[in-house]
Amino acid sequence: MQKILEEVLEENRHLAKKGRVASYIPALAKANPHHIGICIAEINGNMYKAGDADAKFTIQSISKVIALMLALMDNGEKVFEKVGREGTEDPFNTLYKLDLPHTEKPVNPMINAGAIATTAQIKGDKFGRILELIRRITGNLSIDYSREVYISEKETGEKNKAIAHLLKARGIIEGDPDEVLDHYFKQCSIEVTACDLAKIALFMANGCQGLPSYGEIDRKTLYRNLLAIMTIGGMYNVSGQYAAEVGVPSKSGVGGGIMASVPGRMGIGVFSPPLDENGHSIAGYGIMKSLSHRLDLSIF
Ligand code: GLU
């Protein structure tokens, strides 16, 4: 396994040159484009890593999966009264459909509009609970958020602000949209490593076992929703293509991370900051394709 990881990393390293580090959040532009890492956490407890698997980066959209976990635990499947669970060919930051008269709710919890509507449904200290759950699942109590990325995103996130206010105008979120956004920007700024992502992915691959309580949802329903929604929307508007090419429920983030859960087998975290035109780590996507092929990971 160790040898496979190292080979796959080297095979895909060149792809990073074809991508671009995210810059629409100014602090993300400082990421080192040469960083590249893989971590695999197997269900039997073995862990393997290659490259910069311990380098920190911001979790960004991968936090949407944790937010969905908590929203489901707090509200059960009533969450889907405010956000759908269908695929879309629109990009992650799409806005216009929210203003169409027949649109009832954002299409899924993985696009920004759906994620903001999901975080809004978490009770109590939304960000604090997301951070706490990530620390619990990874066993890494030192995980925290980057103040710099948070402030950078808060200062420049006009499109997300427009989305949150439109959600409020449409009655999809209750309370103060700016307060919900503040939690959303902080959750996106949580710093993790590829190995932290592998552990979160393993938790899901293992049926979400091990939490003291699941609130308003049962464990299997939680697991099925999370993995199904990652499959249909975790890679945004190329989720279908990714399902065919990789076939593993995954979620990417503009920080360069991809988190992938292989049911009953392993959790995978990959990291390389340069992105393709759809906002996915370009080398990360390549690594996932190679790993799926070499380890026969596709669930299809
Ligand atoms: N914080 C980012 C945003 O809201 C997340 C997007 C992503 O990772 O795809 O734009």
mmCIF file of C-alpha atoms and ligand atoms in Angstrom:
data_model
loop_
_atom_site.group_PDB
_atom_site.id
_atom_site.type_symbol
_atom_site.label_atom_id
_atom_site.label_comp_id
_atom_site.label_asym_id
_atom_site.label_seq_id
_atom_site.Cartn_x
_atom_site.Cartn_y
_atom_site.Cartn_z
ATOM 1 C CA MET A 1 0.000 0.000 0.000
ATOM 2 C CA GLN A 2 2.767 2.453 0.925
ATOM 3 C CA LYS A 3 4.416 1.895 -2.452
ATOM 4 C CA ILE A 4 1.128 2.429 -4.306
ATOM 5 C CA LEU A 5 0.565 5.747 -2.510
ATOM 6 C CA GLU A 6 4.021 6.989 -3.391
ATOM 7 C CA GLU A 7 3.694 5.936 -7.031
ATOM 8 C CA VAL A 8 0.234 7.466 -7.403
ATOM 9 C CA LEU A 9 1.479 10.725 -5.892
ATOM 10 C CA GLU A 10 4.423 10.937 -8.292
ATOM 11 C CA GLU A 11 2.283 9.980 -11.306
ATOM 12 C CA ASN A 12 -0.100 12.865 -10.625
ATOM 13 C CA ARG A 13 2.248 15.549 -9.313
ATOM 14 C CA HIS A 14 2.648 17.153 -12.774
ATOM 15 C CA LEU A 15 -1.105 17.862 -12.967
ATOM 16 C CA ALA A 16 -0.785 20.567 -10.293
ATOM 17 C CA LYS A 17 1.019 22.753 -12.850
ATOM 18 C CA LYS A 18 -2.137 22.859 -14.970
ATOM 19 C CA GLY A 19 -4.292 24.193 -12.135
ATOM 20 C CA ARG A 20 -4.580 27.472 -10.268
ATOM 21 C CA VAL A 21 -4.668 28.084 -6.537
ATOM 22 C CA ALA A 22 -7.983 29.717 -5.502
ATOM 23 C CA SER A 23 -7.643 33.472 -5.265
ATOM 24 C CA TYR A 24 -11.229 34.715 -4.988
ATOM 25 C CA ILE A 25 -10.659 34.365 -1.226
ATOM 26 C CA PRO A 26 -7.410 36.437 -1.102
ATOM 27 C CA ALA A 27 -5.812 34.525 1.813
ATOM 28 C CA LEU A 28 -6.087 31.248 -0.129
ATOM 29 C CA ALA A 29 -3.793 32.642 -2.829
ATOM 30 C CA LYS A 30 -0.914 32.228 -0.353
ATOM 31 C CA ALA A 31 -1.171 28.412 -0.465
ATOM 32 C CA ASN A 32 1.964 26.569 -1.584
ATOM 33 C CA PRO A 33 1.100 25.143 -5.043
ATOM 34 C CA HIS A 34 3.807 22.481 -4.665
ATOM 35 C CA HIS A 35 2.247 20.857 -1.619
ATOM 36 C CA ILE A 36 0.773 17.457 -2.413
ATOM 37 C CA GLY A 37 -0.216 14.702 -0.006
ATOM 38 C CA ILE A 38 -2.282 11.548 0.403
ATOM 39 C CA CYS A 39 -3.446 9.747 3.536
ATOM 40 C CA ILE A 40 -5.414 6.502 3.777
ATOM 41 C CA ALA A 41 -7.038 5.262 6.993
ATOM 42 C CA GLU A 42 -8.190 1.668 6.687
ATOM 43 C CA ILE A 43 -11.049 0.140 8.611
ATOM 44 C CA ASN A 44 -8.616 -2.288 10.313
ATOM 45 C CA GLY A 45 -6.777 0.673 11.863
ATOM 46 C CA ASN A 46 -3.819 0.857 9.466
ATOM 47 C CA MET A 47 -2.815 4.296 8.231
ATOM 48 C CA TYR A 48 -0.626 5.111 5.240
ATOM 49 C CA LYS A 49 0.558 8.484 4.054
ATOM 50 C CA ALA A 50 2.714 10.001 1.329
ATOM 51 C CA GLY A 51 3.976 13.506 0.555
ATOM 52 C CA ASP A 52 2.640 16.489 2.499
ATOM 53 C CA ALA A 53 -0.055 14.513 4.325
ATOM 54 C CA ASP A 54 0.545 16.505 7.523
ATOM 55 C CA ALA A 55 0.476 19.961 5.926
ATOM 56 C CA LYS A 56 -2.402 22.142 7.091
ATOM 57 C CA PHE A 57 -4.928 23.739 4.762
ATOM 58 C CA THR A 58 -8.461 25.068 5.151
ATOM 59 C CA ILE A 59 -11.246 22.519 4.909
ATOM 60 C CA GLN A 60 -13.549 24.869 2.929
ATOM 61 C CA SER A 61 -16.508 23.043 1.379
ATOM 62 C CA ILE A 62 -15.636 19.720 2.971
ATOM 63 C CA SER A 63 -17.042 21.257 6.178
ATOM 64 C CA LYS A 64 -20.460 21.109 4.487
ATOM 65 C CA VAL A 65 -20.568 17.361 5.164
ATOM 66 C CA ILE A 66 -20.037 17.902 8.907
ATOM 67 C CA ALA A 67 -22.645 20.682 8.919
ATOM 68 C CA LEU A 68 -25.099 18.305 7.239
ATOM 69 C CA MET A 69 -24.350 15.661 9.873
ATOM 70 C CA LEU A 70 -25.260 18.048 12.688
ATOM 71 C CA ALA A 71 -28.320 19.466 10.901
ATOM 72 C CA LEU A 72 -29.605 15.892 10.405
ATOM 73 C CA MET A 73 -28.928 15.031 14.050
ATOM 74 C CA ASP A 74 -30.778 18.171 15.183
ATOM 75 C CA ASN A 75 -33.762 17.956 12.822
ATOM 76 C CA GLY A 76 -33.879 14.499 11.264
ATOM 77 C CA GLU A 77 -34.843 14.395 7.593
ATOM 78 C CA LYS A 78 -36.937 17.559 8.057
ATOM 79 C CA VAL A 79 -33.680 19.239 6.946
ATOM 80 C CA PHE A 80 -34.780 18.444 3.401
ATOM 81 C CA GLU A 81 -37.799 20.723 3.695
ATOM 82 C CA LYS A 82 -35.305 23.603 3.393
ATOM 83 C CA VAL A 83 -32.659 22.080 1.118
ATOM 84 C CA GLY A 84 -32.970 19.398 -1.573
ATOM 85 C CA ARG A 85 -30.826 16.331 -2.177
ATOM 86 C CA GLU A 86 -30.640 16.271 -5.966
ATOM 87 C CA GLY A 87 -27.773 16.793 -8.367
ATOM 88 C CA THR A 88 -27.133 19.940 -10.380
ATOM 89 C CA GLU A 89 -25.121 21.049 -13.361
ATOM 90 C CA ASP A 90 -24.745 24.526 -11.874
ATOM 91 C CA PRO A 91 -21.457 25.583 -10.243
ATOM 92 C CA PHE A 92 -20.849 25.652 -6.479
ATOM 93 C CA ASN A 93 -21.616 29.336 -5.986
ATOM 94 C CA THR A 94 -24.717 29.471 -8.181
ATOM 95 C CA LEU A 95 -27.350 31.963 -7.153
ATOM 96 C CA TYR A 96 -29.793 32.760 -9.938
ATOM 97 C CA LYS A 97 -32.187 29.822 -9.513
ATOM 98 C CA LEU A 98 -32.876 30.907 -5.943
ATOM 99 C CA ASP A 99 -34.665 33.915 -7.360
ATOM 100 C CA LEU A 100 -36.902 31.990 -9.766
ATOM 101 C CA PRO A 101 -40.535 31.876 -8.633
ATOM 102 C CA HIS A 102 -40.857 28.078 -8.826
ATOM 103 C CA THR A 103 -37.618 27.398 -6.868
ATOM 104 C CA GLU A 104 -38.569 26.249 -3.383
ATOM 105 C CA LYS A 105 -35.126 25.588 -1.941
ATOM 106 C CA PRO A 106 -31.435 25.181 -2.872
ATOM 107 C CA VAL A 107 -30.846 21.977 -4.800
ATOM 108 C CA ASN A 108 -28.490 20.204 -2.364
ATOM 109 C CA PRO A 109 -26.384 20.817 0.783
ATOM 110 C CA MET A 110 -23.081 20.711 -1.134
ATOM 111 C CA ILE A 111 -23.492 23.903 -3.194
ATOM 112 C CA ASN A 112 -22.955 27.107 -1.212
ATOM 113 C CA ALA A 113 -26.653 28.091 -1.110
ATOM 114 C CA GLY A 114 -27.634 24.659 0.191
ATOM 115 C CA ALA A 115 -24.771 24.621 2.672
ATOM 116 C CA ILE A 116 -25.755 27.997 4.131
ATOM 117 C CA ALA A 117 -29.365 26.721 4.416
ATOM 118 C CA THR A 118 -27.994 23.599 6.145
ATOM 119 C CA THR A 119 -25.733 25.398 8.635
ATOM 120 C CA ALA A 120 -28.715 27.630 9.468
ATOM 121 C CA GLN A 121 -30.535 24.525 10.742
ATOM 122 C CA ILE A 122 -27.852 23.584 13.295
ATOM 123 C CA LYS A 123 -29.002 24.441 16.800
ATOM 124 C CA GLY A 124 -26.943 26.450 19.304
ATOM 125 C CA ASP A 125 -23.370 27.486 18.478
ATOM 126 C CA LYS A 126 -23.250 26.237 14.879
ATOM 127 C CA PHE A 127 -19.534 26.767 14.253
ATOM 128 C CA GLY A 128 -18.531 25.628 17.745
ATOM 129 C CA ARG A 129 -20.410 22.365 17.308
ATOM 130 C CA ILE A 130 -18.917 21.747 13.837
ATOM 131 C CA LEU A 131 -15.400 22.270 15.230
ATOM 132 C CA GLU A 132 -16.117 20.043 18.228
ATOM 133 C CA LEU A 133 -17.469 17.217 16.038
ATOM 134 C CA ILE A 134 -14.414 17.384 13.759
ATOM 135 C CA ARG A 135 -12.122 17.227 16.809
ATOM 136 C CA ARG A 136 -14.063 14.280 18.225
ATOM 137 C CA ILE A 137 -14.101 12.261 14.984
ATOM 138 C CA THR A 138 -10.416 12.852 14.224
ATOM 139 C CA GLY A 139 -9.281 12.635 17.854
ATOM 140 C CA ASN A 140 -7.219 15.733 17.022
ATOM 141 C CA LEU A 141 -8.014 18.325 19.672
ATOM 142 C CA SER A 142 -5.556 20.828 18.226
ATOM 143 C CA ILE A 143 -7.739 21.460 15.156
ATOM 144 C CA ASP A 144 -8.823 25.095 14.996
ATOM 145 C CA TYR A 145 -9.755 27.661 12.373
ATOM 146 C CA SER A 146 -7.547 30.134 10.517
ATOM 147 C CA ARG A 147 -8.457 33.667 11.593
ATOM 148 C CA GLU A 148 -6.718 35.003 8.498
ATOM 149 C CA VAL A 149 -8.765 32.932 6.030
ATOM 150 C CA TYR A 150 -11.968 33.593 7.969
ATOM 151 C CA ILE A 151 -11.473 37.364 7.877
ATOM 152 C CA SER A 152 -10.401 37.253 4.230
ATOM 153 C CA GLU A 153 -13.531 35.331 3.269
ATOM 154 C CA LYS A 154 -15.793 37.521 5.396
ATOM 155 C CA GLU A 155 -14.384 40.675 3.800
ATOM 156 C CA THR A 156 -14.732 39.451 0.233
ATOM 157 C CA GLY A 157 -17.611 36.948 0.262
ATOM 158 C CA GLU A 158 -20.139 39.226 -1.454
ATOM 159 C CA LYS A 159 -21.687 36.408 -3.435
ATOM 160 C CA ASN A 160 -22.223 34.286 -0.326
ATOM 161 C CA LYS A 161 -23.740 37.350 1.368
ATOM 162 C CA ALA A 162 -26.144 37.759 -1.555
ATOM 163 C CA ILE A 163 -27.054 34.064 -1.297
ATOM 164 C CA ALA A 164 -27.710 34.255 2.465
ATOM 165 C CA HIS A 165 -29.895 37.340 2.125
ATOM 166 C CA LEU A 166 -31.842 35.796 -0.758
ATOM 167 C CA LEU A 167 -32.376 32.669 1.355
ATOM 168 C CA LYS A 168 -33.724 34.872 4.118
ATOM 169 C CA ALA A 169 -35.996 36.766 1.701
ATOM 170 C CA ARG A 170 -37.376 33.441 0.445
ATOM 171 C CA GLY A 171 -38.087 32.272 4.011
ATOM 172 C CA ILE A 172 -35.548 29.427 3.770
ATOM 173 C CA ILE A 173 -33.405 30.614 6.636
ATOM 174 C CA GLU A 174 -34.697 31.981 9.885
ATOM 175 C CA GLY A 175 -32.826 34.456 12.041
ATOM 176 C CA ASP A 176 -30.087 36.842 10.995
ATOM 177 C CA PRO A 177 -28.492 35.855 7.649
ATOM 178 C CA ASP A 178 -25.241 37.654 8.539
ATOM 179 C CA GLU A 179 -24.936 35.630 11.726
ATOM 180 C CA VAL A 180 -25.447 32.351 9.818
ATOM 181 C CA LEU A 181 -22.824 33.492 7.314
ATOM 182 C CA ASP A 182 -20.371 34.223 10.075
ATOM 183 C CA HIS A 183 -20.650 30.582 11.211
ATOM 184 C CA TYR A 184 -20.372 29.402 7.585
ATOM 185 C CA PHE A 185 -17.200 31.439 6.918
ATOM 186 C CA LYS A 186 -15.636 30.129 10.135
ATOM 187 C CA GLN A 187 -16.521 26.493 9.379
ATOM 188 C CA CYS A 188 -14.871 26.854 5.942
ATOM 189 C CA SER A 189 -11.723 28.249 7.617
ATOM 190 C CA ILE A 190 -11.095 25.206 9.837
ATOM 191 C CA GLU A 191 -7.553 23.943 9.244
ATOM 192 C CA VAL A 192 -7.014 20.221 8.685
ATOM 193 C CA THR A 193 -4.467 17.856 7.138
ATOM 194 C CA ALA A 194 -4.989 15.078 4.589
ATOM 195 C CA CYS A 195 -4.791 12.626 7.517
ATOM 196 C CA ASP A 196 -7.554 14.479 9.416
ATOM 197 C CA LEU A 197 -9.731 14.170 6.292
ATOM 198 C CA ALA A 198 -8.906 10.465 5.989
ATOM 199 C CA LYS A 199 -10.112 9.942 9.569
ATOM 200 C CA ILE A 200 -13.390 11.801 8.990
ATOM 201 C CA ALA A 201 -13.876 9.781 5.789
ATOM 202 C CA LEU A 202 -13.139 6.558 7.675
ATOM 203 C CA PHE A 203 -15.758 7.433 10.281
ATOM 204 C CA MET A 204 -18.333 7.613 7.488
ATOM 205 C CA ALA A 205 -16.979 4.571 5.642
ATOM 206 C CA ASN A 206 -17.527 2.697 8.900
ATOM 207 C CA GLY A 207 -21.231 3.590 9.002
ATOM 208 C CA CYS A 208 -20.810 6.685 11.236
ATOM 209 C CA GLN A 209 -20.350 4.436 14.264
ATOM 210 C CA GLY A 210 -19.040 5.633 17.602
ATOM 211 C CA LEU A 211 -20.932 8.813 18.506
ATOM 212 C CA PRO A 212 -22.615 8.867 21.938
ATOM 213 C CA SER A 213 -25.897 10.092 20.429
ATOM 214 C CA TYR A 214 -27.436 10.682 17.009
ATOM 215 C CA GLY A 215 -30.231 13.010 18.108
ATOM 216 C CA GLU A 216 -33.234 13.040 15.784
ATOM 217 C CA ILE A 217 -31.849 10.587 13.222
ATOM 218 C CA ASP A 218 -30.800 6.957 13.353
ATOM 219 C CA ARG A 219 -27.230 6.095 12.484
ATOM 220 C CA LYS A 220 -27.961 4.222 9.250
ATOM 221 C CA THR A 221 -30.213 6.948 7.883
ATOM 222 C CA LEU A 222 -27.500 9.478 8.681
ATOM 223 C CA TYR A 223 -24.867 7.370 6.928
ATOM 224 C CA ARG A 224 -27.015 6.774 3.838
ATOM 225 C CA ASN A 225 -27.894 10.443 3.450
ATOM 226 C CA LEU A 226 -24.294 11.607 3.822
ATOM 227 C CA LEU A 227 -22.823 9.148 1.340
ATOM 228 C CA ALA A 228 -25.678 9.522 -1.155
ATOM 229 C CA ILE A 229 -25.472 13.319 -1.074
ATOM 230 C CA MET A 230 -21.682 13.275 -1.463
ATOM 231 C CA THR A 231 -22.157 10.991 -4.472
ATOM 232 C CA ILE A 232 -24.708 13.203 -6.231
ATOM 233 C CA GLY A 233 -23.214 16.578 -5.290
ATOM 234 C CA GLY A 234 -19.858 16.352 -3.533
ATOM 235 C CA MET A 235 -17.970 17.175 -6.713
ATOM 236 C CA TYR A 236 -20.500 19.813 -7.756
ATOM 237 C CA ASN A 237 -21.359 19.906 -11.457
ATOM 238 C CA VAL A 238 -18.987 17.042 -12.334
ATOM 239 C CA SER A 239 -20.321 14.630 -9.690
ATOM 240 C CA GLY A 240 -21.658 12.277 -12.379
ATOM 241 C CA GLN A 241 -18.400 12.228 -14.307
ATOM 242 C CA TYR A 242 -16.481 11.686 -11.038
ATOM 243 C CA ALA A 243 -18.881 8.882 -10.049
ATOM 244 C CA ALA A 244 -18.116 7.128 -13.328
ATOM 245 C CA GLU A 245 -14.337 7.767 -13.208
ATOM 246 C CA VAL A 246 -13.690 7.317 -9.474
ATOM 247 C CA GLY A 247 -16.899 5.891 -8.018
ATOM 248 C CA VAL A 248 -16.270 6.830 -4.385
ATOM 249 C CA PRO A 249 -18.505 9.214 -2.355
ATOM 250 C CA SER A 250 -16.294 12.299 -2.016
ATOM 251 C CA LYS A 251 -16.286 15.992 -1.162
ATOM 252 C CA SER A 252 -13.835 18.556 -2.390
ATOM 253 C CA GLY A 253 -12.951 22.031 -1.116
ATOM 254 C CA VAL A 254 -11.323 25.058 -2.738
ATOM 255 C CA GLY A 255 -8.478 24.774 -0.205
ATOM 256 C CA GLY A 256 -7.293 21.831 -2.337
ATOM 257 C CA GLY A 257 -8.602 18.956 -0.229
ATOM 258 C CA ILE A 258 -10.678 15.965 -1.283
ATOM 259 C CA MET A 259 -12.225 13.637 1.299
ATOM 260 C CA ALA A 260 -13.394 10.223 0.075
ATOM 261 C CA SER A 261 -15.221 7.408 1.917
ATOM 262 C CA VAL A 262 -15.008 3.870 0.569
ATOM 263 C CA PRO A 263 -17.851 2.077 2.388
ATOM 264 C CA GLY A 264 -16.641 -0.709 4.651
ATOM 265 C CA ARG A 265 -13.027 -0.256 3.544
ATOM 266 C CA MET A 266 -11.243 3.042 4.097
ATOM 267 C CA GLY A 267 -11.195 6.811 4.343
ATOM 268 C CA ILE A 268 -8.981 8.848 2.021
ATOM 269 C CA GLY A 269 -7.716 12.412 2.300
ATOM 270 C CA VAL A 270 -5.836 14.073 -0.541
ATOM 271 C CA PHE A 271 -4.432 17.568 -0.776
ATOM 272 C CA SER A 272 -2.954 19.714 -3.539
ATOM 273 C CA PRO A 273 -3.967 23.408 -3.781
ATOM 274 C CA PRO A 274 -4.077 24.121 -7.566
ATOM 275 C CA LEU A 275 -7.668 23.768 -8.795
ATOM 276 C CA ASP A 276 -9.325 22.904 -12.095
ATOM 277 C CA GLU A 277 -12.026 25.076 -13.678
ATOM 278 C CA ASN A 278 -14.742 23.469 -11.527
ATOM 279 C CA GLY A 279 -12.982 24.275 -8.233
ATOM 280 C CA HIS A 280 -11.545 20.805 -7.514
ATOM 281 C CA SER A 281 -7.918 20.022 -6.741
ATOM 282 C CA ILE A 282 -6.628 19.082 -10.189
ATOM 283 C CA ALA A 283 -3.928 16.686 -8.948
ATOM 284 C CA GLY A 284 -6.295 15.505 -6.200
ATOM 285 C CA TYR A 285 -8.841 14.443 -8.810
ATOM 286 C CA GLY A 286 -6.069 12.628 -10.712
ATOM 287 C CA ILE A 287 -4.879 10.909 -7.531
ATOM 288 C CA MET A 288 -8.417 9.723 -6.768
ATOM 289 C CA LYS A 289 -8.744 8.332 -10.302
ATOM 290 C CA SER A 290 -5.442 6.458 -9.994
ATOM 291 C CA LEU A 291 -6.217 5.159 -6.490
ATOM 292 C CA SER A 292 -9.647 3.964 -7.558
ATOM 293 C CA HIS A 293 -8.103 2.114 -10.477
ATOM 294 C CA ARG A 294 -5.152 0.624 -8.562
ATOM 295 C CA LEU A 295 -7.146 -0.395 -5.454
ATOM 296 C CA ASP A 296 -10.444 -1.209 -7.206
ATOM 297 C CA LEU A 297 -12.353 1.287 -5.073
ATOM 298 C CA SER A 298 -15.403 2.101 -7.199
ATOM 299 C CA ILE A 299 -18.659 1.226 -5.462
ATOM 300 C CA PHE A 300 -20.314 0.772 -8.848
HETATM 301 N N1 GLU B 1 -15.694 28.909 1.439
HETATM 302 C C1 GLU B 1 -15.879 28.635 0.045
HETATM 303 C C2 GLU B 1 -17.000 29.486 -0.500
HETATM 304 O O1 GLU B 1 -17.989 29.651 0.168
HETATM 305 C C3 GLU B 1 -16.170 27.188 -0.143
HETATM 306 C C4 GLU B 1 -16.245 26.761 -1.580
HETATM 307 C C5 GLU B 1 -15.585 25.452 -1.867
HETATM 308 O O2 GLU B 1 -14.750 24.964 -1.105
HETATM 309 O O3 GLU B 1 -15.913 24.871 -2.927
HETATM 310 O O4 GLU B 1 -16.912 30.001 -1.576
#
